[in-house]
mmCIF file with all atom_site columns, C-alpha atoms in Angstrom:
data_model
loop_
_atom_site.group_PDB
_atom_site.id
_atom_site.type_symbol
_atom_site.label_atom_id
_atom_site.label_alt_id
_atom_site.label_comp_id
_atom_site.label_asym_id
_atom_site.label_entity_id
_atom_site.label_seq_id
_atom_site.pdbx_PDB_ins_code
_atom_site.Cartn_x
_atom_site.Cartn_y
_atom_site.Cartn_z
_atom_site.occupancy
_atom_site.B_iso_or_equiv
_atom_site.pdbx_formal_charge
_atom_site.auth_seq_id
_atom_site.auth_comp_id
_atom_site.auth_asym_id
_atom_site.auth_atom_id
_atom_site.pdbx_PDB_model_num
ATOM 1   C CA . MET A 1 1   ? -93.069  240.140 68.125 1.00 83.00 ? 217 MET A CA 1
ATOM 2   C CA . LYS A 1 2   ? -93.511  243.824 68.341 1.00 95.00 ? 218 LYS A CA 1
ATOM 3   C CA . ILE A 1 3   ? -97.173  245.356 68.687 1.00 96.00 ? 219 ILE A CA 1
ATOM 4   C CA . CYS A 1 4   ? -97.886  249.163 68.090 1.00 98.00 ? 220 CYS A CA 1
ATOM 5   C CA . ILE A 1 5   ? -101.111 250.325 69.346 1.00 98.00 ? 221 ILE A CA 1
ATOM 6   C CA . ILE A 1 6   ? -102.540 253.083 67.425 1.00 98.00 ? 222 ILE A CA 1
ATOM 7   C CA . TYR A 1 7   ? -105.565 254.619 68.619 1.00 98.00 ? 223 TYR A CA 1
ATOM 8   C CA . HIS A 1 8   ? -107.411 257.996 68.776 1.00 97.00 ? 224 HIS A CA 1
ATOM 9   C CA . SER A 1 9   ? -109.320 258.961 71.788 1.00 96.00 ? 225 SER A CA 1
ATOM 10  C CA . GLU A 1 10  ? -111.562 261.945 72.647 1.00 89.00 ? 226 GLU A CA 1
ATOM 11  C CA . THR A 1 11  ? -112.747 260.694 75.649 1.00 91.00 ? 227 THR A CA 1
ATOM 12  C CA . GLY A 1 12  ? -109.676 258.880 77.288 1.00 95.00 ? 228 GLY A CA 1
ATOM 13  C CA . ASN A 1 13  ? -112.377 255.616 76.511 1.00 96.00 ? 229 ASN A CA 1
ATOM 14  C CA . THR A 1 14  ? -109.806 254.562 73.993 1.00 97.00 ? 230 THR A CA 1
ATOM 15  C CA . ARG A 1 15  ? -106.789 255.592 75.676 1.00 98.00 ? 231 ARG A CA 1
ATOM 16  C CA . HIS A 1 16  ? -107.779 253.338 78.483 1.00 96.00 ? 232 HIS A CA 1
ATOM 17  C CA . ILE A 1 17  ? -108.460 250.332 76.448 1.00 97.00 ? 233 ILE A CA 1
ATOM 18  C CA . ALA A 1 18  ? -105.192 250.943 75.089 1.00 97.00 ? 234 ALA A CA 1
ATOM 19  C CA . GLN A 1 19  ? -102.884 251.533 77.692 1.00 97.00 ? 235 GLN A CA 1
ATOM 20  C CA . HIS A 1 20  ? -104.197 248.332 79.461 1.00 95.00 ? 236 HIS A CA 1
ATOM 21  C CA . ILE A 1 21  ? -103.708 246.686 76.601 1.00 96.00 ? 237 ILE A CA 1
ATOM 22  C CA . ALA A 1 22  ? -100.321 248.240 75.964 1.00 96.00 ? 238 ALA A CA 1
ATOM 23  C CA . SER A 1 23  ? -99.055  247.407 79.497 1.00 94.00 ? 239 SER A CA 1
ATOM 24  C CA . ALA A 1 24  ? -100.019 243.610 79.173 1.00 92.00 ? 240 ALA A CA 1
ATOM 25  C CA . THR A 1 25  ? -97.912  243.359 76.189 1.00 89.00 ? 241 THR A CA 1
ATOM 26  C CA . VAL A 1 26  ? -95.024  242.609 75.803 1.00 86.00 ? 242 VAL A CA 1
ATOM 27  C CA . ASP A 1 27  ? -92.129  244.908 73.407 1.00 90.00 ? 243 ASP A CA 1
ATOM 28  C CA . SER A 1 28  ? -95.293  247.319 72.725 1.00 95.00 ? 244 SER A CA 1
ATOM 29  C CA . HIS A 1 29  ? -95.411  250.675 71.249 1.00 97.00 ? 245 HIS A CA 1
ATOM 30  C CA . LEU A 1 30  ? -98.501  252.954 72.254 1.00 98.00 ? 246 LEU A CA 1
ATOM 31  C CA . VAL A 1 31  ? -99.883  255.638 69.594 1.00 98.00 ? 247 VAL A CA 1
ATOM 32  C CA . GLU A 1 32  ? -101.941 258.837 70.278 1.00 98.00 ? 248 GLU A CA 1
ATOM 33  C CA . VAL A 1 33  ? -103.701 260.641 67.043 1.00 98.00 ? 249 VAL A CA 1
ATOM 34  C CA . THR A 1 34  ? -105.032 263.512 68.402 1.00 94.00 ? 250 THR A CA 1
ATOM 35  C CA . ASP A 1 35  ? -107.139 265.399 65.077 1.00 92.00 ? 251 ASP A CA 1
ATOM 36  C CA . THR A 1 36  ? -105.823 268.671 64.281 1.00 92.00 ? 252 THR A CA 1
ATOM 37  C CA . ALA A 1 37  ? -108.293 269.782 62.765 1.00 86.00 ? 253 ALA A CA 1
ATOM 38  C CA . GLN A 1 38  ? -110.042 273.675 63.883 1.00 77.00 ? 254 GLN A CA 1
ATOM 39  C CA . HIS A 1 39  ? -113.504 273.598 64.574 1.00 74.00 ? 255 HIS A CA 1
ATOM 40  C CA . SER A 1 40  ? -115.883 275.719 67.236 1.00 70.00 ? 256 SER A CA 1
ATOM 41  C CA . SER A 1 41  ? -116.475 273.916 70.255 1.00 68.00 ? 257 SER A CA 1
ATOM 42  C CA . LEU A 1 42  ? -120.407 273.988 69.730 1.00 69.00 ? 258 LEU A CA 1
ATOM 43  C CA . THR A 1 43  ? -120.103 272.347 65.732 1.00 73.00 ? 259 THR A CA 1
ATOM 44  C CA . ARG A 1 44  ? -116.689 269.668 66.544 1.00 72.00 ? 260 ARG A CA 1
ATOM 45  C CA . PHE A 1 45  ? -118.238 267.326 67.469 1.00 73.00 ? 261 PHE A CA 1
ATOM 46  C CA . LEU A 1 46  ? -121.915 267.888 64.407 1.00 75.00 ? 262 LEU A CA 1
ATOM 47  C CA . MET A 1 47  ? -119.146 267.781 62.196 1.00 76.00 ? 263 MET A CA 1
ATOM 48  C CA . GLN A 1 48  ? -117.130 264.884 63.005 1.00 79.00 ? 264 GLN A CA 1
ATOM 49  C CA . CYS A 1 49  ? -119.690 262.833 62.942 1.00 80.00 ? 265 CYS A CA 1
ATOM 50  C CA . LYS A 1 50  ? -120.549 263.800 59.352 1.00 80.00 ? 266 LYS A CA 1
ATOM 51  C CA . GLY A 1 51  ? -116.689 262.829 58.879 1.00 80.00 ? 267 GLY A CA 1
ATOM 52  C CA . ALA A 1 52  ? -117.281 259.511 60.205 1.00 83.00 ? 268 ALA A CA 1
ATOM 53  C CA . MET A 1 53  ? -120.211 258.525 58.511 1.00 82.00 ? 269 MET A CA 1
ATOM 54  C CA . SER A 1 54  ? -118.523 260.267 55.145 1.00 83.00 ? 270 SER A CA 1
ATOM 55  C CA . GLU A 1 55  ? -115.711 257.872 56.055 1.00 85.00 ? 271 GLU A CA 1
ATOM 56  C CA . ASP A 1 56  ? -113.724 261.257 55.847 1.00 84.00 ? 272 ASP A CA 1
ATOM 57  C CA . THR A 1 57  ? -110.200 262.124 56.290 1.00 88.00 ? 273 THR A CA 1
ATOM 58  C CA . THR A 1 58  ? -109.406 265.000 58.865 1.00 91.00 ? 274 THR A CA 1
ATOM 59  C CA . THR A 1 59  ? -105.419 266.641 59.561 1.00 90.00 ? 275 THR A CA 1
ATOM 60  C CA . ILE A 1 60  ? -103.470 264.852 62.853 1.00 95.00 ? 276 ILE A CA 1
ATOM 61  C CA . GLU A 1 61  ? -100.753 264.504 64.812 1.00 97.00 ? 277 GLU A CA 1
ATOM 62  C CA . PRO A 1 62  ? -98.455  262.862 63.662 1.00 97.00 ? 278 PRO A CA 1
ATOM 63  C CA . SER A 1 63  ? -99.424  263.136 60.036 1.00 95.00 ? 279 SER A CA 1
ATOM 64  C CA . HIS A 1 64  ? -97.333  259.619 59.067 1.00 92.00 ? 280 HIS A CA 1
ATOM 65  C CA . LEU A 1 65  ? -95.818  257.161 60.984 1.00 98.00 ? 281 LEU A CA 1
ATOM 66  C CA . ASP A 1 66  ? -93.899  254.580 59.094 1.00 98.00 ? 282 ASP A CA 1
ATOM 67  C CA . VAL A 1 67  ? -94.877  250.908 60.831 1.00 98.00 ? 283 VAL A CA 1
ATOM 68  C CA . LYS A 1 68  ? -92.399  248.975 59.125 1.00 98.00 ? 284 LYS A CA 1
ATOM 69  C CA . GLU A 1 69  ? -90.580  246.856 62.581 1.00 97.00 ? 285 GLU A CA 1
ATOM 70  C CA . TYR A 1 70  ? -94.036  245.912 64.434 1.00 97.00 ? 286 TYR A CA 1
ATOM 71  C CA . ASP A 1 71  ? -95.624  242.079 63.694 1.00 95.00 ? 287 ASP A CA 1
ATOM 72  C CA . LEU A 1 72  ? -98.975  243.884 65.236 1.00 97.00 ? 288 LEU A CA 1
ATOM 73  C CA . LEU A 1 73  ? -100.501 246.684 64.646 1.00 98.00 ? 289 LEU A CA 1
ATOM 74  C CA . VAL A 1 74  ? -103.725 247.436 66.760 1.00 98.00 ? 290 VAL A CA 1
ATOM 75  C CA . PHE A 1 75  ? -106.051 250.085 66.201 1.00 98.00 ? 291 PHE A CA 1
ATOM 76  C CA . GLY A 1 76  ? -108.764 252.247 68.567 1.00 98.00 ? 292 GLY A CA 1
ATOM 77  C CA . SER A 1 77  ? -111.159 254.079 67.973 1.00 98.00 ? 293 SER A CA 1
ATOM 78  C CA . PRO A 1 78  ? -114.285 256.011 69.474 1.00 96.00 ? 294 PRO A CA 1
ATOM 79  C CA . VAL A 1 79  ? -117.275 254.768 68.193 1.00 95.00 ? 295 VAL A CA 1
ATOM 80  C CA . TRP A 1 80  ? -118.924 257.948 66.298 1.00 90.00 ? 296 TRP A CA 1
ATOM 81  C CA . ALA A 1 81  ? -121.950 257.820 63.810 1.00 90.00 ? 297 ALA A CA 1
ATOM 82  C CA . PHE A 1 82  ? -121.708 253.956 64.345 1.00 92.00 ? 298 PHE A CA 1
ATOM 83  C CA . ARG A 1 83  ? -118.281 254.084 62.833 1.00 94.00 ? 299 ARG A CA 1
ATOM 84  C CA . PRO A 1 84  ? -114.421 254.251 63.594 1.00 97.00 ? 300 PRO A CA 1
ATOM 85  C CA . THR A 1 85  ? -113.115 258.145 63.268 1.00 94.00 ? 301 THR A CA 1
ATOM 86  C CA . PRO A 1 86  ? -111.358 260.132 60.631 1.00 94.00 ? 302 PRO A CA 1
ATOM 87  C CA . ALA A 1 87  ? -108.445 260.197 62.527 1.00 95.00 ? 303 ALA A CA 1
ATOM 88  C CA . ILE A 1 88  ? -107.738 256.868 62.582 1.00 97.00 ? 304 ILE A CA 1
ATOM 89  C CA . HIS A 1 89  ? -108.447 256.321 59.493 1.00 97.00 ? 305 HIS A CA 1
ATOM 90  C CA . THR A 1 90  ? -106.559 259.286 58.123 1.00 96.00 ? 306 THR A CA 1
ATOM 91  C CA . ILE A 1 91  ? -103.467 257.205 60.446 1.00 98.00 ? 307 ILE A CA 1
ATOM 92  C CA . ILE A 1 92  ? -104.107 253.825 58.681 1.00 98.00 ? 308 ILE A CA 1
ATOM 93  C CA . ASP A 1 93  ? -104.085 256.189 55.289 1.00 97.00 ? 309 ASP A CA 1
ATOM 94  C CA . THR A 1 94  ? -100.978 257.383 56.026 1.00 97.00 ? 310 THR A CA 1
ATOM 95  C CA . LEU A 1 95  ? -98.798  254.461 57.365 1.00 98.00 ? 311 LEU A CA 1
ATOM 96  C CA . THR A 1 96  ? -95.849  253.322 55.943 1.00 98.00 ? 312 THR A CA 1
ATOM 97  C CA . GLY A 1 97  ? -94.204  250.121 56.373 1.00 98.00 ? 313 GLY A CA 1
ATOM 98  C CA . CYS A 1 98  ? -98.091  248.180 56.357 1.00 98.00 ? 314 CYS A CA 1
ATOM 99  C CA . GLU A 1 99  ? -98.007  245.876 53.531 1.00 97.00 ? 315 GLU A CA 1
ATOM 100 C CA . ASN A 1 100 ? -98.188  242.654 55.153 1.00 96.00 ? 316 ASN A CA 1
ATOM 101 C CA . LYS A 1 101 ? -98.506  242.830 58.512 1.00 96.00 ? 317 LYS A CA 1
ATOM 102 C CA . ARG A 1 102 ? -101.121 241.967 60.680 1.00 96.00 ? 318 ARG A CA 1
ATOM 103 C CA . ALA A 1 103 ? -104.400 243.979 61.916 1.00 97.00 ? 319 ALA A CA 1
ATOM 104 C CA . VAL A 1 104 ? -106.813 243.545 64.721 1.00 98.00 ? 320 VAL A CA 1
ATOM 105 C CA . ALA A 1 105 ? -109.189 246.870 65.698 1.00 98.00 ? 321 ALA A CA 1
ATOM 106 C CA . PHE A 1 106 ? -111.412 247.940 68.381 1.00 98.00 ? 322 PHE A CA 1
ATOM 107 C CA . VAL A 1 107 ? -113.804 250.356 68.953 1.00 98.00 ? 323 VAL A CA 1
ATOM 108 C CA . THR A 1 108 ? -115.084 251.337 72.197 1.00 97.00 ? 324 THR A CA 1
ATOM 109 C CA . CYS A 1 109 ? -118.764 253.223 71.974 1.00 95.00 ? 325 CYS A CA 1
ATOM 110 C CA . GLY A 1 110 ? -121.649 254.012 73.790 1.00 91.00 ? 326 GLY A CA 1
ATOM 111 C CA . GLY A 1 111 ? -123.843 251.209 72.532 1.00 87.00 ? 327 GLY A CA 1
ATOM 112 C CA . ARG A 1 112 ? -123.562 249.641 69.100 1.00 92.00 ? 328 ARG A CA 1
ATOM 113 C CA . PRO A 1 113 ? -120.862 249.769 67.265 1.00 95.00 ? 329 PRO A CA 1
ATOM 114 C CA . GLY A 1 114 ? -122.624 249.365 63.821 1.00 94.00 ? 330 GLY A CA 1
ATOM 115 C CA . GLN A 1 115 ? -120.834 249.172 60.853 1.00 96.00 ? 331 GLN A CA 1
ATOM 116 C CA . SER A 1 116 ? -116.945 249.621 62.626 1.00 97.00 ? 332 SER A CA 1
ATOM 117 C CA . LYS A 1 117 ? -115.436 246.165 62.369 1.00 98.00 ? 333 LYS A CA 1
ATOM 118 C CA . GLU A 1 118 ? -117.028 246.212 57.833 1.00 98.00 ? 334 GLU A CA 1
ATOM 119 C CA . VAL A 1 119 ? -114.667 250.518 58.026 1.00 97.00 ? 335 VAL A CA 1
ATOM 120 C CA . PHE A 1 120 ? -111.842 248.913 59.366 1.00 98.00 ? 336 PHE A CA 1
ATOM 121 C CA . LYS A 1 121 ? -111.714 245.764 57.282 1.00 98.00 ? 337 LYS A CA 1
ATOM 122 C CA . LYS A 1 122 ? -112.075 247.706 54.641 1.00 98.00 ? 338 LYS A CA 1
ATOM 123 C CA . TRP A 1 123 ? -109.103 250.412 55.449 1.00 98.00 ? 339 TRP A CA 1
ATOM 124 C CA . ILE A 1 124 ? -106.703 247.759 56.635 1.00 98.00 ? 340 ILE A CA 1
ATOM 125 C CA . GLU A 1 125 ? -106.554 245.687 53.520 1.00 98.00 ? 341 GLU A CA 1
ATOM 126 C CA . SER A 1 126 ? -106.475 248.706 51.625 1.00 98.00 ? 342 SER A CA 1
ATOM 127 C CA . ARG A 1 127 ? -103.751 249.212 52.141 1.00 98.00 ? 343 ARG A CA 1
ATOM 128 C CA . GLY A 1 128 ? -102.312 245.548 52.017 1.00 98.00 ? 344 GLY A CA 1
ATOM 129 C CA . MET A 1 129 ? -103.216 244.701 55.341 1.00 98.00 ? 345 MET A CA 1
ATOM 130 C CA . LYS A 1 130 ? -103.804 240.925 56.779 1.00 97.00 ? 346 LYS A CA 1
ATOM 131 C CA . PHE A 1 131 ? -107.564 241.841 59.366 1.00 97.00 ? 347 PHE A CA 1
ATOM 132 C CA . MET A 1 132 ? -106.975 239.313 62.004 1.00 96.00 ? 348 MET A CA 1
ATOM 133 C CA . GLY A 1 133 ? -110.389 240.679 63.165 1.00 96.00 ? 349 GLY A CA 1
ATOM 134 C CA . PHE A 1 134 ? -112.238 243.158 65.723 1.00 97.00 ? 350 PHE A CA 1
ATOM 135 C CA . THR A 1 135 ? -113.993 243.971 69.315 1.00 97.00 ? 351 THR A CA 1
ATOM 136 C CA . SER A 1 136 ? -115.799 245.988 70.854 1.00 96.00 ? 352 SER A CA 1
ATOM 137 C CA . ILE A 1 137 ? -115.831 247.203 74.494 1.00 96.00 ? 353 ILE A CA 1
ATOM 138 C CA . ASP A 1 138 ? -119.049 248.819 75.689 1.00 95.00 ? 354 ASP A CA 1
ATOM 139 C CA . GLN A 1 139 ? -117.975 253.244 78.255 1.00 93.00 ? 355 GLN A CA 1
ATOM 140 C CA . LYS A 1 140 ? -119.730 250.977 81.065 1.00 94.00 ? 356 LYS A CA 1
ATOM 141 C CA . ASP A 1 141 ? -117.336 248.016 81.026 1.00 94.00 ? 357 ASP A CA 1
ATOM 142 C CA . ILE A 1 142 ? -113.841 250.206 80.784 1.00 93.00 ? 358 ILE A CA 1
ATOM 143 C CA . GLU A 1 143 ? -113.563 249.655 83.371 1.00 93.00 ? 359 GLU A CA 1
ATOM 144 C CA . ASP A 1 144 ? -114.815 245.698 84.658 1.00 94.00 ? 360 ASP A CA 1
ATOM 145 C CA . ASP A 1 145 ? -111.221 244.437 84.481 1.00 92.00 ? 361 ASP A CA 1
ATOM 146 C CA . ALA A 1 146 ? -112.488 240.689 83.500 1.00 94.00 ? 362 ALA A CA 1
ATOM 147 C CA . LYS A 1 147 ? -113.462 243.002 79.717 1.00 93.00 ? 363 LYS A CA 1
ATOM 148 C CA . ASN A 1 148 ? -109.872 244.096 79.985 1.00 92.00 ? 364 ASN A CA 1
ATOM 149 C CA . ALA A 1 149 ? -108.411 241.262 80.455 1.00 93.00 ? 365 ALA A CA 1
ATOM 150 C CA . GLY A 1 150 ? -110.698 240.013 77.390 1.00 94.00 ? 366 GLY A CA 1
ATOM 151 C CA . VAL A 1 151 ? -109.537 243.283 75.036 1.00 94.00 ? 367 VAL A CA 1
ATOM 152 C CA . VAL A 1 152 ? -105.509 241.416 75.719 1.00 93.00 ? 368 VAL A CA 1
ATOM 153 C CA . ALA A 1 153 ? -107.103 237.679 75.032 1.00 93.00 ? 369 ALA A CA 1
ATOM 154 C CA . PHE A 1 154 ? -108.115 238.725 71.842 1.00 94.00 ? 370 PHE A CA 1
ATOM 155 C CA . VAL A 1 155 ? -104.867 240.886 71.374 1.00 93.00 ? 371 VAL A CA 1
ATOM 156 C CA . SER A 1 156 ? -102.812 238.502 71.967 1.00 90.00 ? 372 SER A CA 1
ATOM 157 C CA . ALA A 1 157 ? -104.985 235.915 69.651 1.00 90.00 ? 373 ALA A CA 1
ATOM 158 C CA . ALA A 1 158 ? -103.708 237.391 66.459 1.00 89.00 ? 374 ALA A CA 1
ATOM 159 C CA . ALA A 1 159 ? -100.305 237.188 67.609 1.00 76.00 ? 375 ALA A CA 1
ATOM 160 C CA . PRO A 1 160 ? -99.478  234.943 70.006 1.00 60.00 ? 376 PRO A CA 1
ATOM 161 C CA . LYS A 1 161 ? -96.630  234.919 72.614 1.00 56.00 ? 377 LYS A CA 1
ATOM 162 C CA . LEU A 1 162 ? -97.318  238.695 72.375 1.00 44.00 ? 378 LEU A CA 1
ATOM 163 C CA . VAL A 1 163 ? -98.067  238.489 76.038 1.00 43.00 ? 379 VAL A CA 1
#
């Protein structure tokens, strides 16, 4: 089975978890999504939180992604305003070849994940994917080996024989 780990990370926390999943799984591929919208340093965070609350999309790189060769899609995002980011929303909206694929999601957060599970489920299912689950990891646990192993176990439960 092939796994594609698609994530957006601003501070590196979500990237760390995505890389940990990739290093612990067989035949996995990492895709980092970057928000390319132009905001000043003063307004960037505020605009991004507003966009997350409104479940907006944004301009990203890569601008689209074909996932037809993968068996499992893993989406990762930080939590902004209790939701996943506009960048991860945009890549989900622009995927090709995603219909009937299994998909899971994870978030990194500095507190509670809020409505992230419900939002991810809605976005994933609206694209014809099978939502297989959600997990979150607190930023204080990013370097915790046991917590990281728990995220890998969560991913492997969605697609046995991946690890």
